[in-house]
CSV table of C-alpha atoms and ligand atoms in Angstrom, one decimal:
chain,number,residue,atom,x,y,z
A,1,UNK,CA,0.0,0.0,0.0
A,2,UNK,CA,1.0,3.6,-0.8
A,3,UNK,CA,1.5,5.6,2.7
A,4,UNK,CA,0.1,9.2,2.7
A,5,UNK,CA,2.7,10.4,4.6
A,6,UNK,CA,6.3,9.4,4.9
A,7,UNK,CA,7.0,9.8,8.9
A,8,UNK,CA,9.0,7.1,10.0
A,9,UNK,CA,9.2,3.6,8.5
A,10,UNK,CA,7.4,1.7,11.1
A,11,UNK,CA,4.0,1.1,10.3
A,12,UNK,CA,5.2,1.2,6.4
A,13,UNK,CA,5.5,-3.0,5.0
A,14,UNK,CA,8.4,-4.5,4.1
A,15,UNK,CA,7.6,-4.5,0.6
A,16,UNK,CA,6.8,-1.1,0.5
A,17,UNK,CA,10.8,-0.2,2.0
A,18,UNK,CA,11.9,-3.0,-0.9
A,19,UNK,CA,10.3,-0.8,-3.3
A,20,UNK,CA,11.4,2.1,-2.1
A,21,UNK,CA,15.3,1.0,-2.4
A,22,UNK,CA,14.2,-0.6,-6.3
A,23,UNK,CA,13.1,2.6,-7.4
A,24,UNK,CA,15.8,4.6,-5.3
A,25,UNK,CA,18.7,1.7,-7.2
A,26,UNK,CA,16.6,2.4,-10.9
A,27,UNK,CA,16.9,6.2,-10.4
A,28,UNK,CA,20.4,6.0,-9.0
A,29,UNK,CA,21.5,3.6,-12.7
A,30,UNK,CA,19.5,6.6,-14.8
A,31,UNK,CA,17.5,3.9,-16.1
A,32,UNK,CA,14.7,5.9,-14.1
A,33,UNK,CA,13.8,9.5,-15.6
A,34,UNK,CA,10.2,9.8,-15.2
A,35,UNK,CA,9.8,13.4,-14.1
A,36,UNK,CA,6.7,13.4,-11.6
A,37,UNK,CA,7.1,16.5,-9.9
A,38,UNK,CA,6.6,18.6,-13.3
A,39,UNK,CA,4.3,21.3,-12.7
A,40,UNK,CA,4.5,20.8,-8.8
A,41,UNK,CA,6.2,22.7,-5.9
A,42,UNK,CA,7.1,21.2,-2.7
A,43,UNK,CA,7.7,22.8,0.7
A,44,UNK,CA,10.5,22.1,2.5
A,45,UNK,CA,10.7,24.0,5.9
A,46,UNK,CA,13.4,23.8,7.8
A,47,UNK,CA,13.4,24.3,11.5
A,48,UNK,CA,17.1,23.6,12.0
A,49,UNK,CA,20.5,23.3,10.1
A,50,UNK,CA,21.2,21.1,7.0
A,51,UNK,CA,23.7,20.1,4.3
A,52,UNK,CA,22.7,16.9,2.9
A,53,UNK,CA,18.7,16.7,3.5
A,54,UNK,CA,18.5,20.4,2.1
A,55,UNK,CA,20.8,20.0,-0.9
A,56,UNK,CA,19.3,16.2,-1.9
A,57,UNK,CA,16.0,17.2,-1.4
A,58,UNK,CA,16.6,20.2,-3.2
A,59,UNK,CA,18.2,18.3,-6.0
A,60,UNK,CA,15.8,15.5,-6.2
A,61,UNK,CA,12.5,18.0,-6.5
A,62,UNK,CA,14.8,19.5,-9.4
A,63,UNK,CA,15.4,16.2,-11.1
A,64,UNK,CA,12.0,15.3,-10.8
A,65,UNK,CA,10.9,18.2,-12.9
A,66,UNK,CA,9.2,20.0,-9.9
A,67,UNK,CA,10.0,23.2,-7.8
A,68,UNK,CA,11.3,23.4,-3.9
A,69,UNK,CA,10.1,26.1,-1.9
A,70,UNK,CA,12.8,26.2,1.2
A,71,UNK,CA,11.4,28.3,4.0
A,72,UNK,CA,13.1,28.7,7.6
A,73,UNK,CA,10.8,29.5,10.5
A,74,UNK,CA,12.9,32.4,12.7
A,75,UNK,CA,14.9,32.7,10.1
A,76,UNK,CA,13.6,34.1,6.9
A,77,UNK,CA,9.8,33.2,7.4
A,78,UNK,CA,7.9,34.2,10.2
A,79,UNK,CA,8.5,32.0,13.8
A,80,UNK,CA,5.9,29.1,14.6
A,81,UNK,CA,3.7,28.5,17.0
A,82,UNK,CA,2.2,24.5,17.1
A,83,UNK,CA,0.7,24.3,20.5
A,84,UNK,CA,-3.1,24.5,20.7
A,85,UNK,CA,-4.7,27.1,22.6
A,86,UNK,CA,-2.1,29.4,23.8
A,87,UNK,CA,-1.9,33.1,23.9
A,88,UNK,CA,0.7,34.2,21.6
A,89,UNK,CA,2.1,37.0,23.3
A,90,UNK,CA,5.8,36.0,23.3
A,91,UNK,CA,7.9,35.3,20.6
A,92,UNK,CA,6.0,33.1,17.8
A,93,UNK,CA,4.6,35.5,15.2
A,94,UNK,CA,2.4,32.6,13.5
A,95,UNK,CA,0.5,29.5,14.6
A,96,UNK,CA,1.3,26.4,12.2
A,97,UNK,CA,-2.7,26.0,11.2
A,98,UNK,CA,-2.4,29.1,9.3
A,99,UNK,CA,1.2,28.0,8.4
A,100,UNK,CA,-0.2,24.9,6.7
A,101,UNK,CA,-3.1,25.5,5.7
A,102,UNK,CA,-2.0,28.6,3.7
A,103,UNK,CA,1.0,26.7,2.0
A,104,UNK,CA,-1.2,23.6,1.0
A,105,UNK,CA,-2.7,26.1,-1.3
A,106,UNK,CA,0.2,26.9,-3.0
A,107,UNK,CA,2.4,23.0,-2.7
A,108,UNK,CA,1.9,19.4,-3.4
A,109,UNK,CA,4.0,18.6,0.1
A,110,UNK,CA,5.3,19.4,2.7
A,111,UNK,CA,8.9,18.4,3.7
A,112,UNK,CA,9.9,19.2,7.9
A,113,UNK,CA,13.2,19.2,9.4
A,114,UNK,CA,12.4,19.6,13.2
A,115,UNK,CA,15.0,19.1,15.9
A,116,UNK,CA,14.6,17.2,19.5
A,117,UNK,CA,15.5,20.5,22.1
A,118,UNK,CA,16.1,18.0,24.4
A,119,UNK,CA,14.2,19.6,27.4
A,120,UNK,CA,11.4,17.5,27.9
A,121,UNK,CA,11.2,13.8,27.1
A,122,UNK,CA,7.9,12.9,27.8
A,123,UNK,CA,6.7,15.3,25.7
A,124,UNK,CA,9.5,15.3,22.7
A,125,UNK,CA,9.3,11.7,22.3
A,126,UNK,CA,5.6,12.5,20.8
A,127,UNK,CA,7.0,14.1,18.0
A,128,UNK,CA,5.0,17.0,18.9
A,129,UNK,CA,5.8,19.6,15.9
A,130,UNK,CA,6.4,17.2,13.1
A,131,UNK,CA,2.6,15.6,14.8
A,132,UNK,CA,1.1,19.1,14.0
A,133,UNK,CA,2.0,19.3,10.3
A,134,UNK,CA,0.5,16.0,9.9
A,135,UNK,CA,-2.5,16.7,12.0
A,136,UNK,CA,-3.1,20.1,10.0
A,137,UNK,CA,-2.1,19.1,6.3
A,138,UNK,CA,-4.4,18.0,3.8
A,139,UNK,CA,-1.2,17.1,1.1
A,140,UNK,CA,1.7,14.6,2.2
A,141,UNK,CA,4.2,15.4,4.8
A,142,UNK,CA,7.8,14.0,4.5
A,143,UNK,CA,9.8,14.0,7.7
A,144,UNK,CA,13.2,15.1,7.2
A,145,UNK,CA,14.6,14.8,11.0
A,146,UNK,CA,12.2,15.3,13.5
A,147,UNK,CA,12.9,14.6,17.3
A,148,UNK,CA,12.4,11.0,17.1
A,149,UNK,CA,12.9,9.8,13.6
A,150,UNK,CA,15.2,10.4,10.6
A,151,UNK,CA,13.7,7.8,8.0
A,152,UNK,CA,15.0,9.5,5.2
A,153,UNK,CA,18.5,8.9,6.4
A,154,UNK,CA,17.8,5.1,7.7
A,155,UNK,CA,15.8,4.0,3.6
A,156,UNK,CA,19.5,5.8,2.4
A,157,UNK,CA,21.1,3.5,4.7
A,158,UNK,CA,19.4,0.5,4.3
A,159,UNK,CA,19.9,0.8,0.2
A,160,UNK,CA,23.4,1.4,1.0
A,161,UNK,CA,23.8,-1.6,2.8
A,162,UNK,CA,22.1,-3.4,0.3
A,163,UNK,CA,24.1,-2.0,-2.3
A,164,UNK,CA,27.5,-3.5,-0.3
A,165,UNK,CA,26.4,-6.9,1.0
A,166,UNK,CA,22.9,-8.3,-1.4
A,167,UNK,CA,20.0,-9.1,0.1
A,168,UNK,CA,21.3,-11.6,3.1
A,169,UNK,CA,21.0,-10.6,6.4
A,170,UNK,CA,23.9,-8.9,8.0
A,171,UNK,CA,25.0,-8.2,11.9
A,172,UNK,CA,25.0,-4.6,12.2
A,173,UNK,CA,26.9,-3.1,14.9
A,174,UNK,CA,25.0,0.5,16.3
A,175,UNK,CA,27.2,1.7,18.6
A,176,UNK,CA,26.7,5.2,20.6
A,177,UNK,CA,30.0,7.6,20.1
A,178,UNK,CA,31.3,10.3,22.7
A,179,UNK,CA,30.7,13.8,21.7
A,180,UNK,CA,30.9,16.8,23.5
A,181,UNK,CA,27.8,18.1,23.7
A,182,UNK,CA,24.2,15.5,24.1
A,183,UNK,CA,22.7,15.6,20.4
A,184,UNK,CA,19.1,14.0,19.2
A,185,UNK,CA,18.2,10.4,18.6
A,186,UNK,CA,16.6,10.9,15.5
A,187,UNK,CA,18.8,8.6,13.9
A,188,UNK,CA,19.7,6.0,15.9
A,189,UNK,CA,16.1,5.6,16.8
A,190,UNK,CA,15.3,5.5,12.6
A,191,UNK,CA,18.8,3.0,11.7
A,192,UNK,CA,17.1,0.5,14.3
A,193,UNK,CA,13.8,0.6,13.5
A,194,UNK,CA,14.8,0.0,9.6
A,195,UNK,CA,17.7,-2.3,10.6
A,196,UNK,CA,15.1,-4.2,12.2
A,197,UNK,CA,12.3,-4.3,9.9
A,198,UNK,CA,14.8,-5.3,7.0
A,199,UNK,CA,15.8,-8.4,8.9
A,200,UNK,CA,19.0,-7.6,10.3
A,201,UNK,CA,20.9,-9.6,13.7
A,202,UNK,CA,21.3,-6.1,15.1
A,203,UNK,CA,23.3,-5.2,18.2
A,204,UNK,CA,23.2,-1.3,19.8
A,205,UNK,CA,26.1,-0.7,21.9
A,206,UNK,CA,26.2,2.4,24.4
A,207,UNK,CA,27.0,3.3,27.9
A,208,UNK,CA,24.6,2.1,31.2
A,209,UNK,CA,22.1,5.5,30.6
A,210,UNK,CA,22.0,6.1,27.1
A,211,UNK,CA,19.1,3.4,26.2
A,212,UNK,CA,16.8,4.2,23.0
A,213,UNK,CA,13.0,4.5,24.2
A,214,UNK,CA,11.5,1.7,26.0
A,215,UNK,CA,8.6,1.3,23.6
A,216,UNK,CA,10.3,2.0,20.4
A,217,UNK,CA,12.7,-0.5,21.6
A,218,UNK,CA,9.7,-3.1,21.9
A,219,UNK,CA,8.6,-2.0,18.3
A,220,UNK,CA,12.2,-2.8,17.2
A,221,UNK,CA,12.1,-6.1,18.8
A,222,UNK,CA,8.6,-6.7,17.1
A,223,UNK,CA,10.4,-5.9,14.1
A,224,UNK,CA,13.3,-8.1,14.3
A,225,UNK,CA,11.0,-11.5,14.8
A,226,UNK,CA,8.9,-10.9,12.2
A,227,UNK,CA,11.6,-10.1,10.1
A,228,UNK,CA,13.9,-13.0,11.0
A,229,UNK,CA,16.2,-11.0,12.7
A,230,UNK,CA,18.0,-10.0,16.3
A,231,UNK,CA,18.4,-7.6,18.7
A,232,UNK,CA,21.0,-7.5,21.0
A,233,UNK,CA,22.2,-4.6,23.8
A,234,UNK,CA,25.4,-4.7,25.2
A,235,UNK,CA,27.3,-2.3,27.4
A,236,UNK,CA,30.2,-4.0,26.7
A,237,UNK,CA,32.5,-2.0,24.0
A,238,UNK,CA,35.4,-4.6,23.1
A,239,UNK,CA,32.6,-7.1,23.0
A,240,UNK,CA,30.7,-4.9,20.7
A,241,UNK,CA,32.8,-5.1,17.7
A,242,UNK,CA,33.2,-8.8,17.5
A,243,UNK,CA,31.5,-10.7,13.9
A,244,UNK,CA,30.3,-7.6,12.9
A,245,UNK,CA,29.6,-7.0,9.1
A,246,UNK,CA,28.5,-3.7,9.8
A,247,UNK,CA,29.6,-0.5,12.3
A,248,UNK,CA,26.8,2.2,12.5
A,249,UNK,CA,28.4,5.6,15.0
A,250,UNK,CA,26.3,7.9,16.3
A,251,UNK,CA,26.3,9.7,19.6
A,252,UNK,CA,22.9,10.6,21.1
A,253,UNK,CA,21.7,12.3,24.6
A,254,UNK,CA,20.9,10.5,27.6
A,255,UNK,CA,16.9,10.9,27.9
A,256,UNK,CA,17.5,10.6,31.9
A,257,UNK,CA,19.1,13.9,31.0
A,258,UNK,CA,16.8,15.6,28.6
A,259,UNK,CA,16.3,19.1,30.2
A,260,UNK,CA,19.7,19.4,32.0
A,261,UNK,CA,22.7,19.3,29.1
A,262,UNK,CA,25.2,20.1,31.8
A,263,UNK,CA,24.6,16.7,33.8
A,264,UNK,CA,24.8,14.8,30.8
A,265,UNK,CA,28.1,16.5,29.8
A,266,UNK,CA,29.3,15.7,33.0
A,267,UNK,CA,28.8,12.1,32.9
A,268,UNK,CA,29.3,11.5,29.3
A,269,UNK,CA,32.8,12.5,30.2
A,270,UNK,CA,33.2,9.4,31.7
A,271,UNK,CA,33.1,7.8,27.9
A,272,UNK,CA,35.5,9.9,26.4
A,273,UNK,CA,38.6,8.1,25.6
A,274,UNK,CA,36.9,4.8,25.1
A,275,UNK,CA,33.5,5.2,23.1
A,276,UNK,CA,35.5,6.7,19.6
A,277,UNK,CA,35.3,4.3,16.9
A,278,UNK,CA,39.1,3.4,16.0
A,279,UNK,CA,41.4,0.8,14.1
A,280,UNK,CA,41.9,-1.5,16.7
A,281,UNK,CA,38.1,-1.6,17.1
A,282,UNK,CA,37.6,-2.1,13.0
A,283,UNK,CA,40.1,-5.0,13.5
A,284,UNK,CA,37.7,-7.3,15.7
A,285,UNK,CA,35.0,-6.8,12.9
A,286,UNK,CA,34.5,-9.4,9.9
A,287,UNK,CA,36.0,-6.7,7.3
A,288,UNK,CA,33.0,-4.1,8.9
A,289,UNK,CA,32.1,-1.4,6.7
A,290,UNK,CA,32.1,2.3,8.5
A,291,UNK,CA,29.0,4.0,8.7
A,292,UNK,CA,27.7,7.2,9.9
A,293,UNK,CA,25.1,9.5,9.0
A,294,UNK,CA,27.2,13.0,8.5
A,295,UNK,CA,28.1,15.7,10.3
A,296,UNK,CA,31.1,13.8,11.9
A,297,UNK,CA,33.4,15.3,14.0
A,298,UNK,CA,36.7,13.4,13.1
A,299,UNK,CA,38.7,12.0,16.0
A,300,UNK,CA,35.8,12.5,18.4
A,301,UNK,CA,33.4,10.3,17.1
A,302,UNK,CA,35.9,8.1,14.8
A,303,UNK,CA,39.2,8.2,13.8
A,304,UNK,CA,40.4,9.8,10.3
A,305,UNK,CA,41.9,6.4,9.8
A,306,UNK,CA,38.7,5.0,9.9
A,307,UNK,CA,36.7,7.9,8.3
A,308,UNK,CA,39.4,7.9,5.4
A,309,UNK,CA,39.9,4.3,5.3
A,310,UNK,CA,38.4,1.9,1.9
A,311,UNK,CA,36.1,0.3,5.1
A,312,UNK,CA,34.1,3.9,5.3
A,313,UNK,CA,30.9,4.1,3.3
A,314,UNK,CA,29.7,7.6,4.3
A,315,UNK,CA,30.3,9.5,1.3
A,316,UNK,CA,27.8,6.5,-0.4
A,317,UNK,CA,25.4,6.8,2.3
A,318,UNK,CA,24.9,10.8,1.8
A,319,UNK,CA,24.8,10.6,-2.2
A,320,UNK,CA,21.5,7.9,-1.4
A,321,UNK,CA,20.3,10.6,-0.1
A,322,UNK,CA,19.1,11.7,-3.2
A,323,UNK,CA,17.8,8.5,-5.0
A,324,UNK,CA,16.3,7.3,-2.1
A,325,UNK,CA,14.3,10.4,-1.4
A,326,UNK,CA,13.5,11.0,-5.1
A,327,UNK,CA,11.8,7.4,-5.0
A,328,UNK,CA,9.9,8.5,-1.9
A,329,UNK,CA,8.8,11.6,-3.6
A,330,UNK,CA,7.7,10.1,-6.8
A,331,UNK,CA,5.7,7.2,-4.9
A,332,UNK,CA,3.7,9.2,-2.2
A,333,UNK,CA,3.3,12.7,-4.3
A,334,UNK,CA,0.5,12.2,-6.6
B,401,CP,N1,22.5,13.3,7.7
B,401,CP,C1,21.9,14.5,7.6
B,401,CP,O1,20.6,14.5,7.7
B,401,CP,O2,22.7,15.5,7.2
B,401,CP,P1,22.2,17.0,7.3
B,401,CP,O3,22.0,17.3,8.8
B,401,CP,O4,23.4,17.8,6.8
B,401,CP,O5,21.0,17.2,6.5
């Protein structure tokens, strides 16, 4: 079935993600020119920083024979307000309803990028702003990071580990990274999800207080027996690495945290010299590719031996970016 929306791959079959990554490998060969988009703008709206999502996305509507209209709430368009029934006396000029409502008029989608602030998890872990586009539009909302899911960036990955390895099941290694500061979990929360529902043995490595969400965690489980594959968690970083076809980085915030950066700084230090993805850890793999999502910070997260080694994949996983999202584009837009 065609989803409406394209919010985060749970809930979205198997097959659909398989057709998804044979559309996104057809565009990628130029065997696949059709130009769906002619004649059609699409919204992207961009709450927070991008290279890659801006610039494929960007690219992709182009290639597609449409036009991208890139607007940046409290930056060049006016600031938003999503909550319902406030009094908008402080800083928010506009409430999303209007927001949406008047660019459905002019767009055939809408694209969000909307960061986690990582203040309050009970309430972040709803997806709360990405929720209200959804909740408001009438025309197909694509997320593009939100606080809880990057899908865009796990279908690129997936296809890109398809691309490497076939279609047999590989043990995938995601394994949190030090970094100075507590970022989202956008995409570690999206890699296992998809890692998951594409049958993968999948292991998450991290530190006693940085566990994923106890429900999506379930979900991921779910995933993984129905999809003949396996979750593992371990704490344990030199046993982490071992038969691994595949090394995923990313560093996340503590949600035990969420609302006080400082503490989690604090005790992340704790991490610092060990949780860096390095040669000697690459050596216990099974010949692992490298992956991470970009932005990395070299020698913090992994090592420019790794990042520069013929192991790393990233460069691969950011030009999927484009094919994969085109293939979304063309399947959900109508
Ligand atoms: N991986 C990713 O989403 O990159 P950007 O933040 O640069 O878009």
């Amino acid at each position: 079935m065609i989803p409406y929306n394209f919010l985060k791959t749970s809930g979205l079959a198997r097959e659909t993600l398989e057709e998804f990554i044979k559309s996104a490998v057809y565009f990628k060969s130029r065997e696949k020119t059709e130009k769906t988009l002619v004649g059609k703008s699409i919204a992207l709206v961009f709450f927070d920083p991008s290279l890659r999502t801006r610039a494929s996305m960007q690219v992709g509507i182009y290639e597609l024979g449409g036009n991208a209209v890139i607007l940046e709430p409290g930056g060049t368009s006016w600031t938003l307000e999503h909550r319902e029934n406030v009094v908008m006396d402080g800083d928010k000029t506009e409430h999303l309803k209007e927001f949406v409502r008047v660019l459905e008029r002019y767009v055939s989608a809408i694209g969000v990028r909307t960061f986690a602030e990582l203040k309050d998890w009970e309430l972040e872990r709803t997806d709360p702003i990405l929720s209200a586009f959804a909740k408001y539009s009438t025309k197909p909302v694509i997320n593009l990071e939100s606080a809880m899911h990057h899908p865009c960036q796990s279908m690129a990955d997936m296809m890109t580990i398809r691309e490497k390895f076939g279609k047999t099941k590989k043990k995938v290694l995601l394994t949190w990274a030090w970094h100075p500061k507590p970022l989202p979990m956008a995409v570690p929360n999206s890699f296992a999800l998809a890692a998951a529902q594409f049958g993968n043995d999948l292991r998450i490595a991290h530190p006693k207080g940085y566990e994923l969400d106890n429900e999506l965690m379930r979900e991921i489980e779910t995933h993984a027996r129905e999809n003949g594959g396996s979750i593992e968690i371990t704490n344990d970083l030199n046993q982490a690495f071992e038969n691994i076809d595949v090394v995923y980085a990313k560093s996340w915030g503590s949600k035990n945290f969420y609302g006080f950066p400082e503490k989690d700084v604090e005790f992340r230090a704790n991490f610092r010299n060990d949780w860096i993805v390095d040669e000697t850890k690459m050596s216990r793999t099974d010949n692992a590719i490298f992956m991470h999502c970009l932005p990395a910070r070299r020698n913090v997260i992994v090592t420019d031996a790794v990042m520069d080694s013929p192991a790393s994949v990233v460069i691969e996983q950011a030009e999927n970016r484009l094919h994969i999202q085109k293939a979304i584009m063309a399947t959900i837009i109508k």
